[in-house]
Amino acid sequence: MTEATRSSGAATRRALVVGGGVAGLVVARDLASAGVDVVLVEASDRLGGEVGRHVVGGLPLDAGAESFATRGGTVRAYLDELGLGDDVVLPDPRGAWVQHGSGQAFPLPRTGLLGIPGDLAADDVVAVVGAAGTAEAARLDAAPGDVGADETSVGGLVRVRMGDAVLDRLVTPIIGGVHSVHPDALSVDRVAPGLRAALRREGSLAAAVLSVRALAPAGSAVAGLRGGMASLAEALVAELDRLGVEVRLGAHVAALDGRSVTLNGDAAAAGQGAAATSSTSGAPERLEADVVVLAVGDGAGRVLTGRAAHAAGLITLATLVLRDPRLDAAPRGTGVLVAPGADGVRAKALTHATAKWPWLAERAAGRHVLRLSYDSPAVTGATTDDELRSTALADASVLLGLTLDPATVEDAARVEWSAPLPQEAAGASSSLPDGVVRVGGAVAGRGLAAVIAHARRVAAELVAR
Ligand SMILES: Cc1cc2nc3c(=O)[nH]c(=O)nc-3n(C[C@H](O)[C@H](O)[C@H](O)COP(=O)(O)OP(=O)(O)OC[C@H]3O[C@@H](n4cnc5c(N)ncnc54)[C@H](O)[C@@H]3O)c2cc1C
């Protein structure tokens, strides 16, 4: 039993799921499948949270998550269960590049884990880190295996075992691009379970990386869905509909009191799925259940559980759909991760989506889709859409090594998301009120693999009561 469900022993007959992102949808489906009466309340006018779709240049594109980690096989098995298994696709094997302050770009080394090299002598590692940096890394990594094994953050571990050059030139851009945080703020055990134990066992971090990689199934570390990851959210919405889950959109939970929640009185009307209704406007409304599942994301989760609020930054995504035949050659593979301090670029990552996903290239029919991500304050909410479009095109020109012409851009879009907050301490859920459990990225770790696996575990424990 996890800390999340230890508190209450009462049977779960009626559950209230707060938040309709993937975590909430997964829990709601599993509880409803087991015969629990489920009500799901979602503050916005759509379900899916950070998984959703927008149309740019006539192409239906992922507006948030666009892939899933294949580790553990959890998401793949879940997609099979939802009938989406035939749509699972692997990204183009050309891989991504990394761009440095020097303006130079390099293909990412093949034998790494989160950018931590498995072979410090490999040519592709020396090319990125430099001869002096790899020599220093090899010297540090020759220390006994228990040196650094108590470091809990990825940054701390890499700094001690391989030094600043490996951290700055490889690990930081990869972690920043994938997890939107600095490696110092990311728990090793969450993103690379078993790595610290392997370090003690193998005696070096490079050998530990190889050993953890050898245990992982062969093939790509990530996969996607033909049609986009938004199909996952759509399939889950259809499931809730089929199972008769009551879904209330525009229903913002303002307060949590034991096993009851208070909805804002001025909730907006909306509709998604046959079972969806809009929340009533007027007086605040109270809902009660045997169990309340908080699936609200980092910021709201802190507020509702009485933790100190934490100002969240923004991640801005700029998507360009353009026609330039020079991009057919995928000059930087599937995209570029940007090291801090790279000259003349404000983006932290670029995904060449039509190079990464062959199904999308087919649909784009000769056009290209580039997706650039920015951390605030590099590009703030004050930037106009036209300014963002120009910035994104200028950055894409630097990162792809080509001068892209504004006249080739057929359409552009901007999406803004809350940046993840530092992960909450393990055990944060144990202090929740009796009958309240938490799921989602803040407690499970960022990414669909972690979020889905954790949400299913919590649902199974609630059902098993
Ligand atoms: C741009 C971007 C790209 C990403 N790319 C990937 C990727 O490629 N691969 C991957 O695995 N992961 C990726 N992720 C991360 C992944 O999408 C998330 O970890 C996951 O979707 C989080 O799901 P969740 O249900 O925990 O939270 P969310 O999706 O944030 O859902 C929380 C829901 O709760 C609702 N809510 C909030 N407050 C309240 C309230 N008070 N009352 C009622 N409802 C409320 C919100 O409106 C929202 O719908 C990406 C994330 C972003 C933003």
Coordinates of C-alpha atoms and ligand atoms in Angstrom, one line a residue:
M1 CA 0.0 0.0 0.0
T2 CA 1.4 3.4 -0.9
E3 CA 1.5 6.4 1.4
A4 CA -1.2 7.9 -0.8
T5 CA -3.8 5.3 0.2
R6 CA -2.7 4.2 3.7
S7 CA -4.7 6.7 5.6
S8 CA -8.3 5.4 5.3
G9 CA -9.7 1.9 5.6
A10 CA -13.3 2.7 4.5
A11 CA -14.6 1.0 1.4
T12 CA -14.7 3.2 -1.7
R13 CA -18.2 3.4 -3.1
R14 CA -18.3 7.0 -4.3
A15 CA -15.2 8.8 -5.5
L16 CA -14.6 12.4 -6.5
V17 CA -11.8 13.0 -8.9
V18 CA -10.6 16.6 -9.0
G19 CA -8.7 17.4 -12.3
G20 CA -9.2 15.9 -15.7
G21 CA -5.6 15.5 -16.9
V22 CA -4.3 12.1 -17.8
A23 CA -3.8 11.2 -14.1
G24 CA -7.4 12.0 -13.2
L25 CA -8.8 10.3 -16.3
V26 CA -6.8 7.1 -15.6
V27 CA -8.0 6.9 -12.0
A28 CA -11.6 7.7 -12.9
R29 CA -11.6 4.9 -15.5
D30 CA -10.1 2.3 -13.2
L31 CA -12.4 3.2 -10.3
A32 CA -15.5 3.2 -12.6
S33 CA -14.5 -0.1 -14.2
A34 CA -14.5 -1.6 -10.7
G35 CA -18.0 -0.4 -10.0
V36 CA -17.2 2.8 -8.0
D37 CA -19.6 5.7 -8.6
V38 CA -17.2 8.4 -9.9
V39 CA -17.7 12.1 -10.4
L40 CA -14.8 14.0 -12.2
V41 CA -14.6 17.7 -11.9
E42 CA -12.3 19.7 -14.2
A43 CA -11.7 23.5 -13.9
S44 CA -11.1 24.2 -17.6
D45 CA -13.5 23.6 -20.5
R46 CA -11.6 20.5 -21.8
L47 CA -10.3 17.2 -20.5
G48 CA -6.7 16.0 -21.0
G49 CA -4.7 18.7 -19.2
E50 CA -1.1 18.7 -20.6
V51 CA -2.2 16.3 -23.3
G52 CA -4.2 18.0 -26.0
R53 CA -4.4 19.0 -29.6
H54 CA -4.4 22.2 -31.6
V55 CA -4.6 22.7 -35.4
V56 CA -1.8 24.6 -37.0
G57 CA -1.7 25.0 -40.8
G58 CA -4.6 22.6 -41.0
L59 CA -2.5 19.9 -39.2
P60 CA -3.8 18.4 -36.0
L61 CA -0.8 18.6 -33.7
D62 CA 0.0 17.8 -30.1
A63 CA -0.2 21.0 -28.1
G64 CA 1.5 19.4 -25.0
A65 CA 3.0 16.0 -24.6
E66 CA 4.0 14.3 -27.9
S67 CA 5.6 11.1 -26.8
F68 CA 5.9 8.6 -23.9
A69 CA 8.8 6.9 -22.2
T70 CA 8.9 3.2 -23.2
R71 CA 10.7 2.2 -19.9
G72 CA 8.8 -0.4 -17.9
G73 CA 6.3 -1.0 -20.7
T74 CA 3.5 0.6 -18.7
V75 CA 2.2 3.1 -21.2
R76 CA 2.5 0.6 -24.1
A77 CA 0.4 -2.0 -22.2
Y78 CA -2.1 0.7 -21.3
L79 CA -2.5 1.8 -24.9
D80 CA -3.0 -1.8 -25.9
E81 CA -5.8 -2.0 -23.3
L82 CA -7.4 1.1 -24.7
G83 CA -7.3 -0.4 -28.3
L84 CA -4.6 2.1 -29.4
G85 CA -1.7 -0.4 -29.7
D86 CA -1.8 -0.5 -33.5
D87 CA -1.2 3.3 -33.5
V88 CA 2.0 3.1 -31.5
V89 CA 5.0 4.5 -33.5
L90 CA 8.7 4.9 -32.9
P91 CA 10.5 8.2 -33.7
D92 CA 12.9 8.4 -36.5
P93 CA 16.2 6.8 -35.3
R94 CA 18.4 9.8 -36.4
G95 CA 18.2 11.2 -32.9
A96 CA 18.6 14.7 -31.6
W97 CA 21.5 17.1 -31.4
V98 CA 22.8 19.5 -28.7
Q99 CA 23.8 23.1 -29.3
H100 CA 26.5 24.8 -27.2
G101 CA 27.5 28.3 -26.3
S102 CA 30.2 28.1 -28.9
G103 CA 27.5 28.0 -31.6
Q104 CA 28.6 24.4 -32.4
A105 CA 26.1 21.6 -32.6
F106 CA 26.8 17.9 -32.1
P107 CA 24.7 14.7 -32.4
L108 CA 23.8 13.4 -28.9
P109 CA 26.0 10.4 -27.9
R110 CA 24.3 7.0 -28.4
T111 CA 25.2 5.3 -25.2
G112 CA 23.8 7.6 -22.5
L113 CA 21.2 7.8 -19.9
L114 CA 19.7 11.2 -19.4
G115 CA 22.8 12.5 -21.1
I116 CA 25.2 10.7 -18.7
P117 CA 27.7 8.9 -20.9
G118 CA 28.1 5.1 -20.7
D119 CA 31.4 5.3 -22.5
L120 CA 33.6 8.3 -21.7
A121 CA 36.1 7.4 -24.4
A122 CA 33.5 7.2 -27.3
D123 CA 34.1 9.7 -30.1
D124 CA 30.6 11.1 -29.9
V125 CA 31.1 11.9 -26.2
V126 CA 34.6 13.4 -26.7
A127 CA 33.2 15.6 -29.5
V128 CA 30.5 17.1 -27.2
V129 CA 32.3 17.3 -23.9
G130 CA 35.8 18.0 -25.2
A131 CA 39.1 16.1 -24.5
A132 CA 39.8 18.0 -21.2
G133 CA 36.2 17.5 -20.0
T134 CA 36.2 13.8 -20.7
A135 CA 39.7 13.3 -19.2
E136 CA 38.4 15.0 -16.0
A137 CA 35.2 12.9 -16.0
A138 CA 37.3 9.7 -16.4
R139 CA 39.5 10.8 -13.5
L140 CA 36.5 11.5 -11.2
D141 CA 34.7 8.4 -12.2
A142 CA 37.6 6.2 -11.2
A143 CA 36.8 6.9 -7.5
P144 CA 35.3 4.0 -5.5
G145 CA 31.7 3.3 -6.3
D146 CA 30.3 4.6 -3.0
V147 CA 31.7 8.1 -3.8
G148 CA 28.6 10.2 -4.8
A149 CA 26.2 7.3 -4.4
D150 CA 24.4 9.2 -1.6
E151 CA 23.7 12.2 -3.9
T152 CA 20.0 12.3 -4.5
S153 CA 19.8 14.8 -7.4
V154 CA 20.9 14.0 -10.9
G155 CA 23.0 17.2 -10.9
G156 CA 24.7 16.3 -7.6
L157 CA 25.5 12.8 -8.8
V158 CA 26.9 13.8 -12.1
R159 CA 29.0 16.7 -10.7
V160 CA 30.7 14.4 -8.2
R161 CA 31.2 11.5 -10.5
M162 CA 31.9 13.2 -13.9
G163 CA 32.4 16.9 -13.3
D164 CA 30.9 20.2 -14.6
A165 CA 31.8 19.6 -18.3
V166 CA 29.6 16.5 -18.6
L167 CA 26.9 18.2 -16.5
D168 CA 26.8 21.4 -18.4
R169 CA 27.4 20.2 -22.0
L170 CA 25.3 17.0 -21.9
V171 CA 23.1 16.4 -18.9
T172 CA 21.7 19.9 -18.3
P173 CA 20.4 20.5 -21.9
I174 CA 18.8 17.0 -22.0
I175 CA 17.2 17.3 -18.6
G176 CA 16.1 20.8 -19.3
G177 CA 14.6 19.8 -22.7
V178 CA 12.8 16.7 -21.4
H179 CA 11.9 17.6 -17.7
S180 CA 12.0 21.4 -17.9
V181 CA 14.1 21.6 -14.7
H182 CA 17.8 21.8 -13.8
P183 CA 19.4 18.5 -13.0
D184 CA 20.0 19.8 -9.4
A185 CA 16.2 19.8 -8.9
L186 CA 15.5 16.3 -10.3
S187 CA 15.6 13.1 -8.1
V188 CA 17.9 10.4 -9.5
D189 CA 15.7 7.7 -8.1
R190 CA 12.6 9.1 -9.8
V191 CA 14.0 9.3 -13.3
A192 CA 16.7 6.6 -13.2
P193 CA 15.7 4.1 -10.6
G194 CA 18.5 1.6 -9.9
L195 CA 21.2 3.9 -11.1
R196 CA 22.7 4.7 -7.6
A197 CA 22.6 1.0 -6.7
A198 CA 24.3 0.1 -10.0
L199 CA 27.0 2.7 -9.2
R200 CA 27.8 1.0 -5.9
R201 CA 27.8 -2.4 -7.6
E202 CA 29.7 -1.5 -10.8
G203 CA 32.1 0.9 -9.3
S204 CA 31.7 3.7 -11.8
L205 CA 28.9 5.9 -13.1
A206 CA 29.6 5.1 -16.7
A207 CA 29.4 1.3 -16.0
A208 CA 26.3 1.9 -14.0
V209 CA 24.7 3.7 -17.0
L210 CA 25.5 0.7 -19.3
S211 CA 24.2 -1.7 -16.7
V212 CA 20.9 0.2 -16.3
R213 CA 20.6 0.5 -20.1
A214 CA 21.2 -3.2 -20.6
L215 CA 18.2 -4.0 -18.3
A216 CA 15.9 -1.8 -20.4
P217 CA 14.1 -3.4 -23.3
A218 CA 15.9 -2.9 -26.6
G219 CA 14.7 -0.2 -28.8
S220 CA 13.8 3.5 -28.6
A221 CA 13.5 5.1 -25.2
V222 CA 10.4 6.9 -26.3
A223 CA 7.4 6.2 -28.6
G224 CA 4.4 8.1 -29.8
L225 CA 1.0 7.6 -31.4
R226 CA 0.1 8.0 -35.0
G227 CA -2.2 10.9 -34.9
G228 CA -0.6 12.3 -31.8
M229 CA -0.6 11.7 -28.0
A230 CA -3.9 13.6 -27.8
S231 CA -5.5 10.4 -29.0
L232 CA -4.8 8.9 -25.5
A233 CA -6.8 11.6 -23.8
E234 CA -9.6 11.2 -26.4
A235 CA -9.7 7.5 -25.8
L236 CA -9.9 8.0 -22.1
V237 CA -12.7 10.5 -22.4
A238 CA -14.6 7.9 -24.5
E239 CA -14.0 5.3 -21.8
L240 CA -15.5 7.6 -19.1
D241 CA -18.5 8.2 -21.3
R242 CA -19.0 4.4 -21.8
L243 CA -18.6 3.8 -18.1
G244 CA -21.1 6.5 -17.2
V245 CA -18.7 8.7 -15.2
E246 CA -20.3 12.0 -14.4
V247 CA -17.9 14.7 -15.8
R248 CA -18.3 18.3 -14.9
L249 CA -16.3 20.8 -16.9
G250 CA -15.7 24.4 -15.9
A251 CA -15.9 23.2 -12.3
H252 CA -13.0 24.8 -10.3
V253 CA -12.4 23.3 -6.9
A254 CA -11.6 26.2 -4.6
A255 CA -11.3 24.3 -1.3
L256 CA -10.9 20.9 0.2
D257 CA -12.3 20.1 3.6
G258 CA -11.9 16.4 4.6
R259 CA -13.7 14.4 2.0
S260 CA -15.7 17.3 0.6
V261 CA -14.7 20.0 -1.9
T262 CA -16.2 23.4 -2.6
L263 CA -16.7 24.3 -6.3
N264 CA -16.5 28.0 -7.3
G265 CA -19.9 29.4 -7.9
D266 CA -19.1 31.2 -11.2
A267 CA -18.0 28.1 -13.1
A268 CA -18.2 28.4 -16.8
A269 CA -20.4 26.2 -19.1
A270 CA -18.8 23.7 -21.3
G271 CA -19.3 20.3 -22.9
Q272 CA -17.1 17.4 -23.8
G273 CA -18.3 13.8 -24.1
A274 CA -21.9 12.8 -23.7
A275 CA -21.6 12.5 -19.9
A276 CA -20.2 16.1 -19.5
T277 CA -22.3 18.8 -17.9
S278 CA -21.3 22.3 -17.0
S279 CA -21.1 23.3 -13.4
T280 CA -23.9 25.5 -12.2
S281 CA -23.2 29.2 -11.7
G282 CA -24.3 31.0 -8.6
A283 CA -23.7 29.9 -5.0
P284 CA -20.6 27.8 -4.3
E285 CA -21.4 24.1 -4.3
R286 CA -20.1 21.3 -2.0
L287 CA -19.5 17.8 -3.2
E288 CA -18.8 14.8 -0.9
A289 CA -17.5 11.3 -1.4
D290 CA -15.8 8.4 0.4
V291 CA -12.6 9.3 -1.3
V292 CA -11.3 12.5 -3.0
V293 CA -8.6 12.0 -5.6
L294 CA -6.6 15.2 -6.2
A295 CA -5.3 15.1 -9.8
V296 CA -4.8 18.8 -10.2
G297 CA -1.2 19.4 -11.1
D298 CA 1.5 20.9 -9.0
G299 CA 0.4 24.5 -8.2
A300 CA -3.3 23.7 -7.4
G301 CA -2.3 20.6 -5.5
R302 CA -0.2 22.7 -3.1
V303 CA -2.9 25.2 -2.5
L304 CA -5.7 22.6 -1.9
T305 CA -3.5 20.6 0.5
G306 CA -2.5 23.8 2.5
R307 CA 1.1 23.8 1.4
A308 CA 3.0 27.0 0.7
A309 CA 2.1 28.3 -2.7
H310 CA 5.0 28.4 -5.1
A311 CA 5.1 30.9 -8.0
A312 CA 5.0 28.8 -11.2
G313 CA 6.9 29.9 -14.3
L314 CA 5.6 29.4 -17.8
I315 CA 6.7 27.2 -20.6
T316 CA 5.9 28.7 -24.0
L317 CA 5.7 26.5 -27.1
A318 CA 5.9 28.1 -30.5
T319 CA 4.9 25.9 -33.4
L320 CA 5.8 26.8 -37.0
V321 CA 4.4 25.1 -40.1
L322 CA 6.6 26.1 -43.1
R323 CA 7.6 24.9 -46.5
D324 CA 11.4 24.8 -47.1
P325 CA 12.8 21.8 -49.1
R326 CA 16.2 22.2 -47.4
L327 CA 14.6 20.8 -44.2
D328 CA 13.8 17.5 -46.0
A329 CA 17.3 16.4 -45.2
A330 CA 16.6 16.9 -41.4
P331 CA 19.9 18.9 -40.8
R332 CA 19.8 18.4 -37.1
G333 CA 18.0 15.0 -36.9
T334 CA 14.9 15.0 -34.8
G335 CA 15.7 18.3 -33.1
V336 CA 18.1 20.2 -30.9
L337 CA 18.5 20.6 -27.2
V338 CA 20.1 23.9 -26.2
A339 CA 22.8 24.1 -23.5
P340 CA 22.6 27.1 -21.1
G341 CA 24.4 30.1 -22.5
A342 CA 24.2 29.1 -26.1
D343 CA 24.8 32.3 -28.2
G344 CA 22.0 34.0 -30.0
V345 CA 19.2 31.5 -29.1
R346 CA 16.4 32.0 -26.6
A347 CA 14.7 28.6 -27.1
K348 CA 15.7 25.8 -24.8
A349 CA 14.8 23.1 -27.3
L350 CA 13.6 22.6 -30.9
T351 CA 11.7 19.5 -32.1
H352 CA 11.7 19.0 -35.9
A353 CA 8.4 17.2 -35.6
T354 CA 8.1 16.1 -39.2
A355 CA 11.6 14.6 -39.1
K356 CA 10.8 12.9 -35.8
W357 CA 7.4 11.4 -36.7
P358 CA 7.1 9.9 -40.2
W359 CA 3.3 9.8 -39.9
L360 CA 3.3 13.5 -39.5
A361 CA 5.6 14.1 -42.4
E362 CA 3.2 12.1 -44.5
R363 CA 0.2 14.3 -43.4
A364 CA 2.2 17.5 -43.8
A365 CA 2.7 16.7 -47.5
G366 CA 6.1 18.5 -48.1
R367 CA 5.7 21.0 -45.3
H368 CA 7.7 21.0 -42.0
V369 CA 6.6 21.3 -38.4
L370 CA 9.0 22.9 -36.0
R371 CA 8.2 23.2 -32.3
L372 CA 10.3 25.4 -30.1
S373 CA 10.0 25.6 -26.3
Y374 CA 10.9 28.6 -24.1
D375 CA 11.2 29.0 -20.4
S376 CA 10.0 32.3 -18.9
P377 CA 11.4 34.9 -18.7
A378 CA 13.3 34.1 -21.9
V379 CA 10.0 34.7 -23.7
T380 CA 7.3 36.2 -21.4
G381 CA 3.6 36.6 -21.6
A382 CA 4.3 40.2 -22.7
T383 CA 5.7 39.1 -26.1
T384 CA 3.1 39.4 -28.8
D385 CA 2.3 36.4 -31.0
D386 CA 4.0 38.1 -34.0
E387 CA 7.2 38.7 -31.9
L388 CA 7.2 35.1 -30.8
R389 CA 6.8 33.9 -34.4
S390 CA 9.8 36.1 -35.4
T391 CA 11.9 34.9 -32.4
A392 CA 11.1 31.3 -33.1
L393 CA 12.0 31.6 -36.8
A394 CA 15.3 33.3 -35.9
D395 CA 16.1 30.6 -33.3
A396 CA 15.2 27.8 -35.7
S397 CA 17.5 29.4 -38.3
V398 CA 20.4 29.3 -35.8
L399 CA 19.6 25.8 -34.4
L400 CA 19.1 24.2 -37.9
G401 CA 22.1 26.0 -39.4
L402 CA 19.9 27.6 -42.2
T403 CA 18.5 31.0 -42.8
L404 CA 14.8 30.4 -42.8
D405 CA 12.7 32.9 -44.8
P406 CA 9.6 34.3 -43.0
A407 CA 7.7 34.1 -46.3
T408 CA 7.9 30.3 -46.1
V409 CA 5.9 30.2 -42.8
E410 CA 2.3 29.1 -43.6
D411 CA 1.1 29.2 -40.0
A412 CA 2.3 29.6 -36.4
A413 CA 0.8 29.0 -33.0
R414 CA 1.6 29.7 -29.4
V415 CA 0.7 27.6 -26.4
E416 CA 1.5 28.3 -22.8
W417 CA 1.8 25.8 -19.9
S418 CA 2.7 26.1 -16.3
A419 CA 6.3 25.1 -15.7
P420 CA 6.7 22.2 -13.3
L421 CA 7.5 23.1 -9.7
P422 CA 10.2 21.3 -7.7
Q423 CA 8.9 17.9 -7.0
E424 CA 7.3 17.4 -3.6
A425 CA 9.2 15.3 -1.1
A426 CA 8.4 11.7 -1.1
G427 CA 5.9 11.2 1.7
A428 CA 4.1 14.4 1.0
S429 CA 0.9 12.4 0.5
S430 CA 1.1 10.9 3.9
S431 CA 0.0 14.2 5.5
L432 CA -3.2 14.4 3.5
P433 CA -6.5 14.4 5.3
D434 CA -8.1 10.9 5.8
G435 CA -9.8 9.8 2.6
V436 CA -7.9 12.2 0.3
V437 CA -5.2 10.8 -2.1
R438 CA -3.1 12.5 -4.7
V439 CA -2.0 11.5 -8.2
G440 CA -0.3 13.3 -11.0
G441 CA 3.1 14.7 -11.9
A442 CA 3.8 16.5 -8.6
V443 CA 3.8 13.2 -6.6
A444 CA 4.5 10.6 -9.3
G445 CA 7.2 12.4 -11.3
R446 CA 6.8 14.2 -14.6
G447 CA 5.9 12.4 -17.7
L448 CA 3.2 10.0 -18.9
A449 CA 5.0 6.8 -17.9
A450 CA 5.3 7.9 -14.3
V451 CA 1.9 9.5 -14.1
I452 CA 0.0 6.6 -15.6
A453 CA 1.8 3.9 -13.6
H454 CA 1.3 5.7 -10.3
A455 CA -2.4 6.6 -11.0
R456 CA -3.2 2.9 -11.8
R457 CA -1.5 1.8 -8.5
V458 CA -3.4 4.3 -6.5
A459 CA -6.7 3.3 -8.2
A460 CA -6.0 -0.4 -7.6
E461 CA -5.3 0.2 -3.9
L462 CA -8.6 2.2 -3.5
V463 CA -10.5 -0.6 -5.2
A464 CA -8.8 -3.3 -3.0
R465 CA -10.0 -1.7 0.2
Ligands
LIG1 C1 4.6 21.2 -23.2 C2 4.7 19.9 -22.6 C3 5.3 18.8 -23.2 C4 5.3 17.5 -22.6 N1 5.9 16.5 -23.2 C5 5.8 15.3 -22.7 C6 6.2 14.1 -23.4 O1 6.6 14.3 -24.6 N2 6.2 12.9 -22.8 C7 5.8 12.8 -21.6 O2 5.7 11.6 -21.1 N3 5.3 13.8 -20.8 C8 5.3 15.1 -21.4 N4 4.9 16.1 -20.7 C9 4.4 15.9 -19.3 C10 3.1 15.2 -19.2 O3 2.2 15.8 -20.2 C11 2.5 15.4 -17.8 O4 3.4 14.8 -16.9 C12 1.1 14.8 -17.6 O5 0.3 15.0 -18.7 C13 0.5 15.4 -16.3 O6 -0.8 14.9 -16.2 P1 -1.6 15.3 -14.8 O7 -2.9 14.7 -15.0 O8 -0.8 15.0 -13.6 O9 -1.6 16.9 -14.8 P2 -2.3 17.9 -15.8 O10 -2.3 17.4 -17.2 O11 -1.7 19.2 -15.5 O12 -3.8 17.9 -15.4 C14 -4.3 18.6 -14.2 C15 -5.8 19.0 -14.5 O13 -6.3 19.5 -13.3 C16 -7.1 20.6 -13.6 N5 -7.2 21.5 -12.4 C17 -6.2 22.2 -11.9 N6 -6.7 22.9 -10.8 C18 -7.9 22.5 -10.6 C19 -9.0 22.8 -9.6 N7 -8.7 23.6 -8.6 N8 -10.2 22.3 -9.8 C20 -10.5 21.4 -10.8 N9 -9.5 21.1 -11.8 C21 -8.3 21.6 -11.7 C22 -6.3 21.3 -14.7 O14 -7.2 22.2 -15.5 C23 -5.9 20.1 -15.5 O15 -6.8 19.7 -16.5 C24 4.8 17.4 -21.3 C25 4.2 18.5 -20.6 C26 4.1 19.7 -21.3 C27 3.5 20.9 -20.6

